């Protein structure tokens, strides 16, 4: 489909795809491959990549000063989620260096879509904070980018969430580079700047770890592929180009999704949504095993896939977003016949749905919350939370946490019959990053701060 004046409103909607802030109930025989432990929050959407946190009791009254352990300012701008590892918290951020008004206006003349921003340069950094106090322990310089491409004003140059193991933090900034940092010393072990693509609106895909490899998507307007780097050296292990036929227009080829490795029929399988197709790969070699079409055009994919029992759930994202349920119980590759059901109507383009006790919950980008039956795709109810969403929900202490663009954290009790709002709290600025929770603490990154909430933290 070629853009025309008649679909210009749709094109404008596509600008929101860049951000990522950025879930299956992990049940055998199919589940996400785990890169960390349940005591750490080591990657996007937590240790099991499903938005589930194992915690004690968390406070509902976030407006009570007694429940605020700390609020600390975070320098720069970044939508990446915090990682909580042992006694550390890790964040990535971007220090944006301004242009003069005349230079900025000149740069923005070339923008083909609205809402773009221009900067003279950007410094990409990793920040380590003390978990107990929020004190910044070290700031690590990773990349300096002169005259960076235009980026949408709702995105950041540090939107992908890093991933960690026992020794290293792996920080990914899309086309602007990938680096490994020694957690103990703060030393930058390696940098890789080989995967240069045109994101058009900025980076968004978060990396994952699997068996000594760092795997991430590179779905730009110019090139579309998935690749793996060796975690010790940063050198490329494999690269696989997308094979499915796509629209010839570049903006319809891009995607911002985070991959997922699952165990299926005794084998590891890499689930990888992209424009128009979602794929299954061998995570060891990058060999494509199968691909399935969404059954319509779908691009700028942000929502992460998730699994439960023998079902895979994928959002087709921009055009007419649908949630597709795919049967994974058979042997061999998948095809169109494996699609069990699809649901459309307020399905998100950016936030990832989450599954709790057989029910799927999600908010649309514009704040409509939906509850579906996961087996048949039947709608249980719909309601409204806020006005705009990018971050994905968190499930912790028997409750769901949704953060919106207005800086409001909505706490919802899972229920199959009606929307039950437990509490709503306004924080200091946008919530674009997905929340995290470990032990007895809830961590929320806003556009300007990092909050830690804990019951009775203050005397």
Tab-separated table of C-alpha atoms in Angstrom:
chain	number	residue	atom	x	y	z
A	1	UNK	CA	0.000	0.000	0.000
A	2	UNK	CA	1.461	3.331	-1.105
A	3	UNK	CA	0.858	6.413	1.063
A	4	UNK	CA	-1.722	8.841	-0.295
A	5	UNK	CA	-3.387	11.961	0.967
A	6	UNK	CA	-6.330	9.804	2.027
A	7	UNK	CA	-4.256	7.815	4.514
A	8	UNK	CA	-2.162	10.690	5.828
A	9	UNK	CA	-3.794	10.456	9.252
A	10	UNK	CA	-2.619	6.862	9.491
A	11	UNK	CA	0.910	7.861	8.515
A	12	UNK	CA	0.928	10.384	11.333
A	13	UNK	CA	-0.091	7.677	13.782
A	14	UNK	CA	2.908	5.606	12.725
A	15	UNK	CA	5.324	8.063	14.251
A	16	UNK	CA	4.661	6.662	17.696
A	17	UNK	CA	6.210	3.283	16.914
A	18	UNK	CA	9.713	4.113	17.932
A	19	UNK	CA	9.338	3.959	21.677
A	20	UNK	CA	9.672	1.099	23.761
A	21	UNK	CA	9.785	1.443	27.281
A	22	UNK	CA	9.545	0.908	26.284
A	23	UNK	CA	3.008	-11.796	29.278
A	24	UNK	CA	2.698	-15.206	29.700
A	25	UNK	CA	2.034	-17.067	32.931
A	26	UNK	CA	5.144	-19.219	32.665
A	27	UNK	CA	3.697	-22.695	32.487
A	28	UNK	CA	5.112	-25.952	31.134
A	29	UNK	CA	5.614	-27.382	28.607
A	30	UNK	CA	6.236	-24.092	26.808
A	31	UNK	CA	7.865	-21.082	28.400
A	32	UNK	CA	10.355	-18.311	27.796
A	33	UNK	CA	14.006	-19.201	28.102
A	34	UNK	CA	15.359	-17.590	31.291
A	35	UNK	CA	18.537	-15.537	31.154
A	36	UNK	CA	18.622	-14.571	34.833
A	37	UNK	CA	17.192	-15.436	38.196
A	38	UNK	CA	13.916	-14.466	39.816
A	39	UNK	CA	15.864	-12.376	42.345
A	40	UNK	CA	17.109	-10.058	39.586
A	41	UNK	CA	15.326	-7.869	37.063
A	42	UNK	CA	17.869	-8.397	34.318
A	43	UNK	CA	16.089	-7.570	31.055
A	44	UNK	CA	13.053	-5.991	29.448
A	45	UNK	CA	9.903	-7.326	31.187
A	46	UNK	CA	11.866	-9.175	33.847
A	47	UNK	CA	13.711	-12.476	34.239
A	48	UNK	CA	11.076	-14.564	32.465
A	49	UNK	CA	10.340	-11.845	29.857
A	50	UNK	CA	6.630	-11.855	30.693
A	51	UNK	CA	6.205	-8.872	33.015
A	52	UNK	CA	5.939	-11.098	36.120
A	53	UNK	CA	7.632	-10.090	39.358
A	54	UNK	CA	8.080	-12.296	42.422
A	55	UNK	CA	7.689	-9.896	45.323
A	56	UNK	CA	6.461	-9.460	48.825
A	57	UNK	CA	3.750	-6.967	49.668
A	58	UNK	CA	3.986	-3.689	47.737
A	59	UNK	CA	2.368	-0.404	48.804
A	60	UNK	CA	-0.800	0.808	47.065
A	61	UNK	CA	-0.669	4.316	48.523
A	62	UNK	CA	2.252	5.753	46.589
A	63	UNK	CA	1.275	9.253	47.682
A	64	UNK	CA	2.145	8.397	51.283
A	65	UNK	CA	5.667	9.672	51.985
A	66	UNK	CA	6.223	6.718	54.298
A	67	UNK	CA	6.131	4.407	51.274
A	68	UNK	CA	8.694	6.340	49.202
A	69	UNK	CA	12.167	4.917	49.749
A	70	UNK	CA	13.665	7.523	47.418
A	71	UNK	CA	13.230	9.623	44.313
A	72	UNK	CA	16.438	10.492	42.460
A	73	UNK	CA	17.003	12.652	39.397
A	74	UNK	CA	18.255	10.796	36.329
A	75	UNK	CA	20.446	12.849	33.983
A	76	UNK	CA	19.615	12.938	30.295
A	77	UNK	CA	16.669	11.252	28.645
A	78	UNK	CA	15.922	7.557	28.160
A	79	UNK	CA	12.912	5.276	27.986
A	80	UNK	CA	14.851	2.098	28.848
A	81	UNK	CA	13.623	0.194	31.887
A	82	UNK	CA	15.802	-0.094	35.015
A	83	UNK	CA	17.696	-3.310	35.703
A	84	UNK	CA	17.962	-4.399	39.342
A	85	UNK	CA	20.932	-6.718	39.875
A	86	UNK	CA	22.077	-7.640	43.397
A	87	UNK	CA	22.746	-4.296	45.127
A	88	UNK	CA	22.866	-2.335	41.845
A	89	UNK	CA	20.453	-0.532	39.561
A	90	UNK	CA	21.501	0.024	35.942
A	91	UNK	CA	20.032	2.501	33.475
A	92	UNK	CA	20.962	3.795	30.049
A	93	UNK	CA	20.494	7.424	29.132
A	94	UNK	CA	21.169	9.948	26.377
A	95	UNK	CA	22.577	13.414	26.968
A	96	UNK	CA	21.188	15.489	24.115
A	97	UNK	CA	23.231	18.522	23.106
A	98	UNK	CA	21.143	21.310	21.609
A	99	UNK	CA	21.418	23.071	18.269
A	100	UNK	CA	20.939	26.789	17.869
A	101	UNK	CA	17.342	27.760	16.985
A	102	UNK	CA	18.340	28.552	13.380
A	103	UNK	CA	20.251	25.275	12.950
A	104	UNK	CA	17.386	23.312	14.478
A	105	UNK	CA	14.836	24.890	12.126
A	106	UNK	CA	17.063	24.098	9.160
A	107	UNK	CA	17.458	20.457	10.183
A	108	UNK	CA	13.724	20.018	10.745
A	109	UNK	CA	12.924	21.272	7.229
A	110	UNK	CA	13.826	17.808	5.940
A	111	UNK	CA	11.404	15.984	8.264
A	112	UNK	CA	8.729	14.034	6.390
A	113	UNK	CA	6.582	13.415	9.466
A	114	UNK	CA	5.572	15.650	12.344
A	115	UNK	CA	6.836	15.717	15.908
A	116	UNK	CA	10.494	15.226	15.078
A	117	UNK	CA	13.398	16.662	17.074
A	118	UNK	CA	16.955	17.573	16.063
A	119	UNK	CA	20.150	17.729	18.146
A	120	UNK	CA	23.744	18.771	17.567
A	121	UNK	CA	25.108	15.609	19.180
A	122	UNK	CA	24.229	12.972	21.726
A	123	UNK	CA	26.245	11.172	24.397
A	124	UNK	CA	25.031	7.673	25.253
A	125	UNK	CA	25.817	6.452	28.756
A	126	UNK	CA	25.231	3.706	31.303
A	127	UNK	CA	24.504	4.668	34.902
A	128	UNK	CA	24.951	2.442	37.952
A	129	UNK	CA	23.117	3.378	41.157
A	130	UNK	CA	23.155	1.892	44.636
A	131	UNK	CA	19.952	-0.081	45.058
A	132	UNK	CA	19.427	0.857	48.723
A	133	UNK	CA	19.973	4.598	48.457
A	134	UNK	CA	19.647	5.516	44.780
A	135	UNK	CA	23.062	7.189	44.883
A	136	UNK	CA	24.832	7.232	41.516
A	137	UNK	CA	27.947	5.067	41.831
A	138	UNK	CA	29.341	5.557	38.347
A	139	UNK	CA	28.486	6.975	34.945
A	140	UNK	CA	30.061	5.225	31.966
A	141	UNK	CA	30.548	6.880	28.573
A	142	UNK	CA	29.625	4.487	25.772
A	143	UNK	CA	29.084	6.361	22.496
A	144	UNK	CA	29.257	9.935	21.195
A	145	UNK	CA	27.198	10.667	18.082
A	146	UNK	CA	27.709	13.873	16.112
A	147	UNK	CA	24.779	15.172	14.043
A	148	UNK	CA	22.473	12.275	14.914
A	149	UNK	CA	19.467	11.560	12.682
A	150	UNK	CA	16.172	13.203	13.544
A	151	UNK	CA	14.257	11.481	16.310
A	152	UNK	CA	10.647	11.749	17.317
A	153	UNK	CA	10.082	13.956	20.344
A	154	UNK	CA	8.306	11.109	22.178
A	155	UNK	CA	11.220	8.761	21.596
A	156	UNK	CA	14.727	8.787	23.059
A	157	UNK	CA	18.140	7.706	21.861
A	158	UNK	CA	18.210	5.341	24.872
A	159	UNK	CA	14.884	3.522	24.481
A	160	UNK	CA	16.129	-0.100	24.230
A	161	UNK	CA	16.397	-1.738	27.659
A	162	UNK	CA	19.807	-3.293	28.390
A	163	UNK	CA	20.216	-6.909	29.468
A	164	UNK	CA	22.557	-8.307	32.132
A	165	UNK	CA	24.174	-11.501	33.312
A	166	UNK	CA	26.311	-12.123	36.399
A	167	UNK	CA	29.331	-10.272	34.992
A	168	UNK	CA	28.248	-7.749	32.393
A	169	UNK	CA	25.631	-5.209	31.346
A	170	UNK	CA	24.951	-5.235	27.602
A	171	UNK	CA	23.764	-1.821	26.421
A	172	UNK	CA	22.153	-1.502	23.014
A	173	UNK	CA	21.272	1.760	21.262
A	174	UNK	CA	20.124	0.419	17.900
A	175	UNK	CA	22.062	1.915	14.999
A	176	UNK	CA	24.162	3.998	17.419
A	177	UNK	CA	26.016	1.026	18.846
A	178	UNK	CA	26.133	-1.873	21.302
A	179	UNK	CA	28.533	-2.241	24.226
A	180	UNK	CA	29.368	-4.583	27.102
A	181	UNK	CA	30.283	-3.153	30.520
A	182	UNK	CA	31.911	-5.071	33.362
A	183	UNK	CA	29.529	-4.703	36.315
A	184	UNK	CA	32.243	-4.826	38.938
A	185	UNK	CA	34.850	-2.487	37.423
A	186	UNK	CA	32.754	-0.340	35.094
A	187	UNK	CA	35.202	-1.108	32.281
A	188	UNK	CA	33.822	-1.103	28.733
A	189	UNK	CA	34.824	-4.574	27.532
A	190	UNK	CA	33.823	-4.128	23.907
A	191	UNK	CA	31.900	-1.885	21.540
A	192	UNK	CA	30.228	-2.779	18.246
A	193	UNK	CA	28.999	-0.111	15.808
A	194	UNK	CA	28.502	-2.303	12.749
A	195	UNK	CA	24.703	-2.530	12.672
A	196	UNK	CA	23.834	0.824	11.123
A	197	UNK	CA	20.261	1.050	9.850
A	198	UNK	CA	17.706	3.816	9.326
A	199	UNK	CA	15.254	3.654	12.244
A	200	UNK	CA	13.468	6.737	10.844
A	201	UNK	CA	12.105	7.714	14.280
A	202	UNK	CA	14.807	6.380	16.612
A	203	UNK	CA	15.766	3.010	18.153
A	204	UNK	CA	13.383	0.809	20.126
A	205	UNK	CA	14.188	-2.927	20.019
A	206	UNK	CA	15.708	-4.346	23.201
A	207	UNK	CA	18.328	-7.129	23.104
A	208	UNK	CA	18.089	-10.552	24.740
A	209	UNK	CA	20.674	-13.091	25.896
A	210	UNK	CA	20.782	-16.719	24.852
A	211	UNK	CA	23.592	-19.237	25.353
A	212	UNK	CA	26.505	-16.842	25.019
A	213	UNK	CA	24.877	-14.665	22.385
A	214	UNK	CA	23.348	-11.198	22.425
A	215	UNK	CA	20.432	-11.228	19.968
A	216	UNK	CA	18.575	-8.198	18.625
A	217	UNK	CA	16.457	-6.967	15.728
A	218	UNK	CA	17.653	-4.565	13.036
A	219	UNK	CA	14.451	-3.719	11.167
A	220	UNK	CA	14.963	-0.340	9.536
A	221	UNK	CA	13.451	1.364	6.540
A	222	UNK	CA	16.536	0.386	4.501
A	223	UNK	CA	17.592	-3.011	5.898
A	224	UNK	CA	15.713	-5.688	7.830
A	225	UNK	CA	17.518	-8.497	9.631
A	226	UNK	CA	18.150	-10.147	12.991
A	227	UNK	CA	21.629	-10.840	14.321
A	228	UNK	CA	23.606	-12.273	17.231
A	229	UNK	CA	26.855	-11.074	18.780
A	230	UNK	CA	29.265	-13.118	20.866
A	231	UNK	CA	28.939	-11.781	24.422
A	232	UNK	CA	32.675	-12.117	25.144
A	233	UNK	CA	34.046	-10.356	22.065
A	234	UNK	CA	31.138	-8.403	20.602
A	235	UNK	CA	31.799	-9.962	17.201
A	236	UNK	CA	28.930	-11.077	14.994
A	237	UNK	CA	28.056	-14.767	15.275
A	238	UNK	CA	25.254	-14.829	12.725
A	239	UNK	CA	22.994	-12.536	10.732
A	240	UNK	CA	19.771	-13.499	8.940
A	241	UNK	CA	17.910	-11.231	6.549
A	242	UNK	CA	14.109	-11.114	6.671
A	243	UNK	CA	12.785	-13.337	3.899
A	244	UNK	CA	9.098	-12.392	3.723
A	245	UNK	CA	7.911	-10.088	0.953
A	246	UNK	CA	7.142	-6.601	2.250
A	247	UNK	CA	5.685	-3.364	0.986
A	248	UNK	CA	8.225	-1.498	-1.177
A	249	UNK	CA	7.785	1.702	0.848
A	250	UNK	CA	10.571	1.953	3.438
A	251	UNK	CA	8.483	3.161	6.371
A	252	UNK	CA	6.290	0.050	6.069
A	253	UNK	CA	9.326	-2.236	6.469
A	254	UNK	CA	10.492	-0.999	9.866
A	255	UNK	CA	9.845	-2.655	13.226
A	256	UNK	CA	10.898	-2.147	16.848
A	257	UNK	CA	10.026	-5.428	18.534
A	258	UNK	CA	12.047	-7.406	21.084
A	259	UNK	CA	12.577	-11.122	20.288
A	260	UNK	CA	11.753	-14.017	22.601
A	261	UNK	CA	13.359	-17.458	22.970
A	262	UNK	CA	11.058	-20.291	24.018
A	263	UNK	CA	11.384	-24.041	24.441
A	264	UNK	CA	9.162	-25.875	21.954
A	265	UNK	CA	9.100	-29.619	21.415
A	266	UNK	CA	12.369	-29.921	23.284
A	267	UNK	CA	14.166	-27.320	21.157
A	268	UNK	CA	14.956	-23.657	21.621
A	269	UNK	CA	13.065	-21.458	19.181
A	270	UNK	CA	13.569	-17.743	18.606
A	271	UNK	CA	10.251	-15.929	18.081
A	272	UNK	CA	10.764	-12.747	16.096
A	273	UNK	CA	7.951	-10.416	14.937
A	274	UNK	CA	8.792	-8.053	12.077
A	275	UNK	CA	6.941	-6.071	9.447
A	276	UNK	CA	4.135	-8.140	7.829
A	277	UNK	CA	5.522	-11.452	9.149
A	278	UNK	CA	6.539	-13.147	12.360
A	279	UNK	CA	9.359	-15.662	12.210
A	280	UNK	CA	10.815	-18.659	14.006
A	281	UNK	CA	14.605	-19.089	13.990
A	282	UNK	CA	17.208	-21.416	15.438
A	283	UNK	CA	18.813	-19.135	18.066
A	284	UNK	CA	22.156	-20.952	17.752
A	285	UNK	CA	22.616	-20.388	14.024
A	286	UNK	CA	19.984	-17.870	12.935
A	287	UNK	CA	18.534	-20.389	10.477
A	288	UNK	CA	14.936	-19.559	9.606
A	289	UNK	CA	12.586	-22.424	10.486
A	290	UNK	CA	9.266	-20.854	9.508
A	291	UNK	CA	7.433	-17.608	8.891
A	292	UNK	CA	3.761	-16.704	9.147
A	293	UNK	CA	1.959	-13.679	7.760
A	294	UNK	CA	-0.286	-11.584	10.011
A	295	UNK	CA	-2.896	-11.891	7.274
A	296	UNK	CA	-2.759	-8.133	6.674
A	297	UNK	CA	-0.156	-5.433	6.589
A	298	UNK	CA	1.431	-4.901	9.990
A	299	UNK	CA	4.569	-2.886	10.615
A	300	UNK	CA	6.455	-0.737	13.161
A	301	UNK	CA	5.940	-3.626	15.556
A	302	UNK	CA	6.709	-2.774	19.169
A	303	UNK	CA	4.632	-5.157	21.329
A	304	UNK	CA	6.719	-8.137	22.432
A	305	UNK	CA	5.414	-11.682	21.764
A	306	UNK	CA	4.390	-13.821	24.744
A	307	UNK	CA	3.485	-17.455	25.332
A	308	UNK	CA	1.297	-19.594	27.554
A	309	UNK	CA	1.023	-23.376	27.454
A	310	UNK	CA	1.103	-24.178	23.724
A	311	UNK	CA	-0.042	-20.801	22.440
A	312	UNK	CA	1.972	-17.892	21.092
A	313	UNK	CA	0.446	-14.400	21.105
A	314	UNK	CA	1.633	-11.714	18.682
A	315	UNK	CA	0.378	-8.184	17.946
A	316	UNK	CA	0.413	-7.146	14.292
A	317	UNK	CA	0.771	-3.470	15.302
A	318	UNK	CA	0.335	-0.512	12.941
A	319	UNK	CA	-2.286	-0.533	10.182
A	320	UNK	CA	-5.107	-2.277	12.001
A	321	UNK	CA	-3.545	-3.822	15.058
A	322	UNK	CA	-4.712	-7.327	15.924
A	323	UNK	CA	-3.751	-9.802	18.630
A	324	UNK	CA	-3.105	-13.157	16.979
A	325	UNK	CA	-3.091	-16.480	18.889
A	326	UNK	CA	-0.972	-19.214	17.312
A	327	UNK	CA	-1.029	-22.945	18.087
A	328	UNK	CA	2.490	-24.177	18.878
A	329	UNK	CA	1.590	-27.749	19.799
A	330	UNK	CA	2.390	-29.311	16.428
A	331	UNK	CA	5.691	-30.595	15.144
A	332	UNK	CA	7.803	-28.729	12.630
A	333	UNK	CA	7.252	-25.260	11.247
A	334	UNK	CA	4.230	-23.024	11.580
A	335	UNK	CA	1.924	-21.760	8.862
A	336	UNK	CA	-1.306	-19.779	8.495
A	337	UNK	CA	-3.353	-22.808	9.548
A	338	UNK	CA	-1.799	-22.581	13.027
A	339	UNK	CA	-3.608	-19.319	13.792
A	340	UNK	CA	-6.311	-20.168	16.355
A	341	UNK	CA	-7.995	-16.767	16.600
A	342	UNK	CA	-7.376	-13.065	16.219
A	343	UNK	CA	-8.888	-10.099	18.035
A	344	UNK	CA	-9.064	-6.498	16.912
A	345	UNK	CA	-10.414	-3.480	18.707
A	346	UNK	CA	-8.151	-1.315	20.900
A	347	UNK	CA	-5.213	-3.721	20.512
A	348	UNK	CA	-1.969	-1.873	21.327
A	349	UNK	CA	0.729	-0.906	18.859
A	350	UNK	CA	3.335	-0.288	21.562
A	351	UNK	CA	2.503	-1.706	25.033
A	352	UNK	CA	2.823	-5.484	25.354
A	353	UNK	CA	-0.231	-7.362	26.688
A	354	UNK	CA	0.109	-9.434	29.858
A	355	UNK	CA	-1.531	-12.738	30.802
A	356	UNK	CA	-2.770	-13.505	34.323
A	357	UNK	CA	-4.754	-16.624	35.277
A	358	UNK	CA	-5.961	-17.325	31.753
A	359	UNK	CA	-6.938	-13.725	31.007
A	360	UNK	CA	-5.075	-11.258	28.787
A	361	UNK	CA	-4.965	-7.590	29.780
A	362	UNK	CA	-3.746	-4.729	27.599
A	363	UNK	CA	-4.095	-1.005	27.088
A	364	UNK	CA	-4.327	0.577	23.687
A	365	UNK	CA	-1.924	3.393	22.910
A	366	UNK	CA	-4.782	5.795	23.716
A	367	UNK	CA	-5.633	4.333	27.109
A	368	UNK	CA	-8.476	1.856	26.573
A	369	UNK	CA	-7.935	-1.236	28.718
A	370	UNK	CA	-9.262	-4.620	27.583
A	371	UNK	CA	-9.619	-8.028	29.231
A	372	UNK	CA	-9.761	-11.097	26.958
A	373	UNK	CA	-10.185	-14.798	27.499
A	374	UNK	CA	-6.852	-16.278	26.350
A	375	UNK	CA	-8.310	-19.548	25.050
A	376	UNK	CA	-10.954	-18.223	22.682
A	377	UNK	CA	-10.071	-14.549	22.327
A	378	UNK	CA	-13.455	-13.446	23.666
A	379	UNK	CA	-13.719	-9.973	25.172
A	380	UNK	CA	-14.650	-9.943	28.857
A	381	UNK	CA	-14.735	-6.176	29.303
A	382	UNK	CA	-13.247	-2.841	28.246
A	383	UNK	CA	-12.717	0.409	30.150
A	384	UNK	CA	-10.514	3.478	30.207
A	385	UNK	CA	-7.409	4.234	32.222
A	386	UNK	CA	-5.451	7.194	30.835
A	387	UNK	CA	-4.880	8.989	27.552
A	388	UNK	CA	-1.633	7.682	26.152
A	389	UNK	CA	0.552	4.620	26.716
A	390	UNK	CA	3.921	3.343	25.564
A	391	UNK	CA	5.210	1.285	28.499
A	392	UNK	CA	4.159	-2.306	29.090
A	393	UNK	CA	2.305	-3.461	32.242
A	394	UNK	CA	3.869	-5.141	35.253
A	395	UNK	CA	2.244	-7.899	37.345
A	396	UNK	CA	3.391	-7.905	40.977
A	397	UNK	CA	1.845	-8.577	44.384
A	398	UNK	CA	-1.390	-9.735	42.717
A	399	UNK	CA	-1.870	-6.410	40.911
A	400	UNK	CA	-1.244	-4.885	37.501
A	401	UNK	CA	0.712	-1.647	37.100
A	402	UNK	CA	0.173	0.598	34.059
A	403	UNK	CA	2.130	3.853	33.544
A	404	UNK	CA	0.948	6.526	31.098
A	405	UNK	CA	2.251	9.545	29.201
A	406	UNK	CA	0.798	11.922	31.789
A	407	UNK	CA	2.942	10.393	34.523
A	408	UNK	CA	0.056	8.558	36.193
A	409	UNK	CA	0.626	5.049	37.546
A	410	UNK	CA	-2.624	3.058	37.514
A	411	UNK	CA	-2.821	0.030	39.829
A	412	UNK	CA	-5.451	-2.476	38.687
A	413	UNK	CA	-6.651	-5.704	40.272
A	414	UNK	CA	-6.988	-8.542	37.733
A	415	UNK	CA	-10.646	-9.474	37.373
A	416	UNK	CA	-12.576	-11.252	34.632
A	417	UNK	CA	-15.839	-9.357	35.086
A	418	UNK	CA	-14.999	-5.653	35.458
A	419	UNK	CA	-12.260	-3.041	35.676
A	420	UNK	CA	-11.109	-2.751	39.295
A	421	UNK	CA	-8.846	0.256	39.870
A	422	UNK	CA	-6.992	-0.103	43.173
A	423	UNK	CA	-5.237	3.265	43.074
A	424	UNK	CA	-3.952	5.978	40.742
A	425	UNK	CA	-0.934	8.172	41.497
A	426	UNK	CA	0.558	11.061	39.538
A	427	UNK	CA	4.344	11.117	39.444
A	428	UNK	CA	6.594	13.943	38.268
A	429	UNK	CA	6.688	13.290	34.494
A	430	UNK	CA	5.957	10.842	31.676
A	431	UNK	CA	6.141	7.111	32.359
A	432	UNK	CA	7.593	5.726	29.144
A	433	UNK	CA	9.714	2.952	30.680
A	434	UNK	CA	8.167	-0.323	31.795
A	435	UNK	CA	8.141	-0.626	35.635
A	436	UNK	CA	10.155	-3.222	37.552
A	437	UNK	CA	9.686	-4.922	40.932
A	438	UNK	CA	12.070	-7.010	43.029
A	439	UNK	CA	11.617	-8.369	46.578
A	440	UNK	CA	9.575	-5.756	48.459
A	441	UNK	CA	10.193	-2.786	46.151
A	442	UNK	CA	8.579	-1.196	43.120
A	443	UNK	CA	10.830	0.777	40.749
A	444	UNK	CA	9.377	3.375	38.377
A	445	UNK	CA	11.435	5.363	35.892
A	446	UNK	CA	9.830	8.569	34.673
A	447	UNK	CA	11.181	11.004	32.107
A	448	UNK	CA	13.219	12.751	34.796
A	449	UNK	CA	13.494	10.510	37.872
A	450	UNK	CA	13.808	7.020	39.320
A	451	UNK	CA	11.391	6.139	42.146
A	452	UNK	CA	11.667	3.286	44.604
A	453	UNK	CA	8.507	2.519	46.589
A	454	UNK	CA	8.549	0.243	49.613
A	455	UNK	CA	6.067	-0.120	52.475
A	456	UNK	CA	6.967	1.919	55.549
A	457	UNK	CA	10.317	3.019	54.128
A	458	UNK	CA	10.321	6.247	56.104
A	459	UNK	CA	9.872	6.608	59.902
